[in-house]
Coordinates of C-alpha atoms in Angstrom, one line a residue:
M1 CA -0.3 -0.1 0.1
E2 CA 0.9 3.7 -0.8
R3 CA 2.4 5.8 1.9
T4 CA 3.1 9.2 3.1
P5 CA 6.5 10.5 3.3
T6 CA 5.8 10.2 7.3
G7 CA 5.1 6.2 6.8
T8 CA 1.4 6.6 7.5
P9 CA -1.2 4.6 4.7
V10 CA -2.6 6.4 2.4
G11 CA -5.6 3.4 1.8
V12 CA -4.5 2.5 -1.9
D13 CA -2.2 0.3 -3.6
D14 CA -2.0 2.7 -7.1
P15 CA -3.2 6.2 -6.5
Y16 CA -3.9 6.5 -10.8
D17 CA -6.8 4.1 -10.0
H18 CA -8.3 6.6 -8.3
A19 CA -7.5 9.7 -10.4
G20 CA -9.4 11.6 -12.6
R21 CA -9.0 14.0 -15.4
C22 CA -6.2 16.5 -15.0
D23 CA -6.8 19.8 -13.4
H24 CA -4.6 21.7 -16.1
L25 CA -7.0 20.2 -18.8
T26 CA -9.2 22.3 -20.6
G27 CA -12.4 21.7 -22.3
D28 CA -11.2 21.8 -25.6
G29 CA -7.9 19.3 -24.8
A30 CA -5.5 22.1 -24.3
C31 CA -3.4 22.3 -21.3
R32 CA -4.1 25.3 -19.0
L33 CA -0.9 25.1 -17.3
A34 CA 1.4 25.4 -20.2
R35 CA -1.1 28.2 -21.6
E36 CA -1.6 30.3 -18.4
Y37 CA 1.5 29.2 -16.4
A38 CA 4.4 29.5 -18.8
D39 CA 6.7 30.5 -16.0
R40 CA 6.4 27.4 -14.1
D41 CA 8.0 25.1 -16.4
P42 CA 9.2 27.4 -19.5
E43 CA 10.6 24.4 -21.2
F44 CA 7.2 22.7 -21.0
A45 CA 5.2 25.5 -21.9
R46 CA 7.4 25.7 -25.1
E47 CA 7.2 22.0 -26.2
R48 CA 2.9 22.6 -25.8
A49 CA 2.8 25.5 -27.7
R50 CA 4.6 23.6 -30.6
E51 CA 2.0 21.2 -30.2
N52 CA -0.8 23.8 -30.3
Y53 CA -1.1 23.6 -26.4
D54 CA -2.5 19.8 -26.8
C55 CA -2.5 17.9 -23.7
V56 CA -0.1 15.6 -23.2
A57 CA -2.6 12.7 -22.7
A58 CA -3.9 13.5 -25.9
A59 CA -1.3 12.2 -27.9
E60 CA -1.9 8.5 -29.0
G61 CA -0.1 5.8 -26.8
C62 CA -0.3 8.2 -23.7
D63 CA -2.3 9.0 -20.7
F64 CA -2.4 11.6 -17.9
R65 CA 1.2 9.4 -16.1
D66 CA 2.8 10.7 -19.1
C67 CA 2.6 14.3 -18.2
P68 CA 5.1 15.8 -15.6
H69 CA 2.6 18.5 -14.5
Y70 CA -0.8 16.0 -14.1
A71 CA -2.7 16.7 -11.1
S72 CA -6.0 15.5 -9.8
T73 CA -7.5 17.1 -7.3
T74 CA -10.6 16.7 -5.2
S75 CA -13.8 18.7 -5.4
G76 CA -14.8 18.0 -2.1
R77 CA -18.1 17.6 -2.2
E78 CA -18.3 13.8 -0.8
C79 CA -16.5 11.2 0.8
T80 CA -15.0 9.1 -1.5
R81 CA -15.3 6.4 0.9
C82 CA -18.6 6.4 2.6
G83 CA -20.5 9.3 0.9
L84 CA -21.3 11.7 3.5
E85 CA -21.9 15.1 2.0
E86 CA -20.4 18.3 2.9
V87 CA -22.6 20.8 4.4
R88 CA -20.3 24.3 4.8
M89 CA -21.7 26.9 7.0
A90 CA -21.4 29.9 5.0
H91 CA -20.9 32.9 7.4
D92 CA -19.1 30.1 10.2
S93 CA -15.4 30.2 9.5
T94 CA -14.6 28.4 13.1
A95 CA -16.5 25.1 11.9
R96 CA -14.5 22.6 11.0
P97 CA -15.2 21.2 7.6
L98 CA -17.0 17.7 7.2
L99 CA -14.7 16.9 4.3
E100 CA -11.1 16.6 3.8
E101 CA -8.3 16.5 1.2
H102 CA -6.4 13.5 1.2
H103 CA -3.4 12.9 -0.7
L104 CA -3.2 9.6 -2.2
S105 CA 0.2 11.1 -3.9
Y106 CA 2.7 13.8 -3.2
G107 CA 4.2 16.3 -5.6
S108 CA 7.6 16.3 -6.5
G109 CA 10.0 17.2 -3.6
A110 CA 8.2 14.6 -1.3
S111 CA 9.8 11.3 -0.6
A112 CA 6.9 8.6 -0.3
A113 CA 7.6 5.1 -1.2
H114 CA 6.3 3.9 -4.5
A115 CA 5.0 0.6 -5.9
D116 CA 7.2 1.2 -8.5
G117 CA 10.4 2.0 -6.4
E118 CA 10.0 6.0 -7.8
D119 CA 9.0 9.1 -6.1
P120 CA 5.7 9.9 -7.0
S121 CA 5.9 13.3 -8.9
H122 CA 2.1 13.9 -9.4
E123 CA -0.3 15.1 -6.8
I124 CA -3.7 13.1 -6.3
T125 CA -6.2 13.8 -4.0
V126 CA -9.2 12.6 -3.0
A127 CA -12.2 14.2 -0.6
L128 CA -12.6 11.9 3.1
C129 CA -14.9 13.0 5.5
R130 CA -13.0 13.6 9.0
W131 CA -14.0 10.0 10.5
C132 CA -12.9 8.3 7.0
H133 CA -9.4 10.4 7.0
T134 CA -8.7 9.3 10.3
K135 CA -9.3 5.3 9.8
V136 CA -7.2 5.6 6.5
H137 CA -4.2 6.9 8.1
K138 CA -4.6 4.9 11.7
S139 CA -5.4 1.7 10.4
F140 CA -5.7 -0.9 7.6
A141 CA -9.0 1.1 6.1
R142 CA -9.0 1.7 2.3
V143 CA -10.2 4.4 0.3
D144 CA -12.5 2.1 -2.2
D145 CA -13.8 0.1 1.1
D146 CA -17.7 -0.4 1.1
A147 CA -18.3 1.9 4.2
S148 CA -21.0 3.8 5.4
P149 CA -20.8 6.9 7.3
D150 CA -19.8 6.9 11.2
P151 CA -22.9 7.9 13.2
E152 CA -20.9 10.9 14.8
A153 CA -20.4 12.0 11.2
I154 CA -24.3 11.8 10.4
A155 CA -24.7 13.8 13.5
A156 CA -22.4 16.3 12.7
R157 CA -24.0 16.7 9.0
E158 CA -27.7 16.7 10.4
A159 CA -26.4 19.2 13.1
R160 CA -25.4 21.7 10.6
R161 CA -28.2 21.0 8.1
T162 CA -31.1 21.8 10.8
K163 CA -28.8 25.3 11.8
E164 CA -28.8 26.0 7.5
Q165 CA -32.8 25.1 7.8
A166 CA -33.4 27.7 10.7
E167 CA -31.3 30.8 8.7
L168 CA -33.5 30.1 5.8
G169 CA -37.1 31.1 7.7
F170 CA -38.5 34.2 7.3
Q171 CA -39.2 36.3 10.1
S172 CA -40.4 39.8 9.7
A173 CA -39.0 42.9 11.1
R174 CA -42.3 43.3 13.3
D175 CA -41.8 39.6 14.8
R176 CA -38.0 40.2 15.3
A177 CA -39.0 43.4 17.7
S178 CA -41.2 41.3 19.6
D179 CA -38.7 38.8 20.1
R180 CA -36.9 41.3 21.9

């Protein structure tokens, strides 16, 4: 199983099995990184410019693993493992999110053990609820386990939904004044 640079498990054997399309891929098949952020890797940007900014994976016989700048990061809408949906409190910056970004692979510069003996150079993340995230790092739990949300996770989500519903209620100015 893959491990973090500090040695804790990440819950997968191959991060690419859980990776999606590249974050830099545009709708027309171009590489956004090469087009808009050429200063990050000028040589790569020049090469992509010669190829009309086509994504590396768009070439015949290539996939995202072949691109040095491939990144697949989470949208964070629901837990990949148990399916718990995020409920964010818009006006409460102190509330800890229900979902956290979980790294399956670490960008270049990190030294994690990789299945083929090489350090991974691509950032690949998925969303895990706080409860599943803890289980993956502190036990043998896997990202692709058939799991249900913890009762504590459901209670936390429902408490947020209740608060959210209460904020949607309408109270006239007269009613608010009489409540004082």
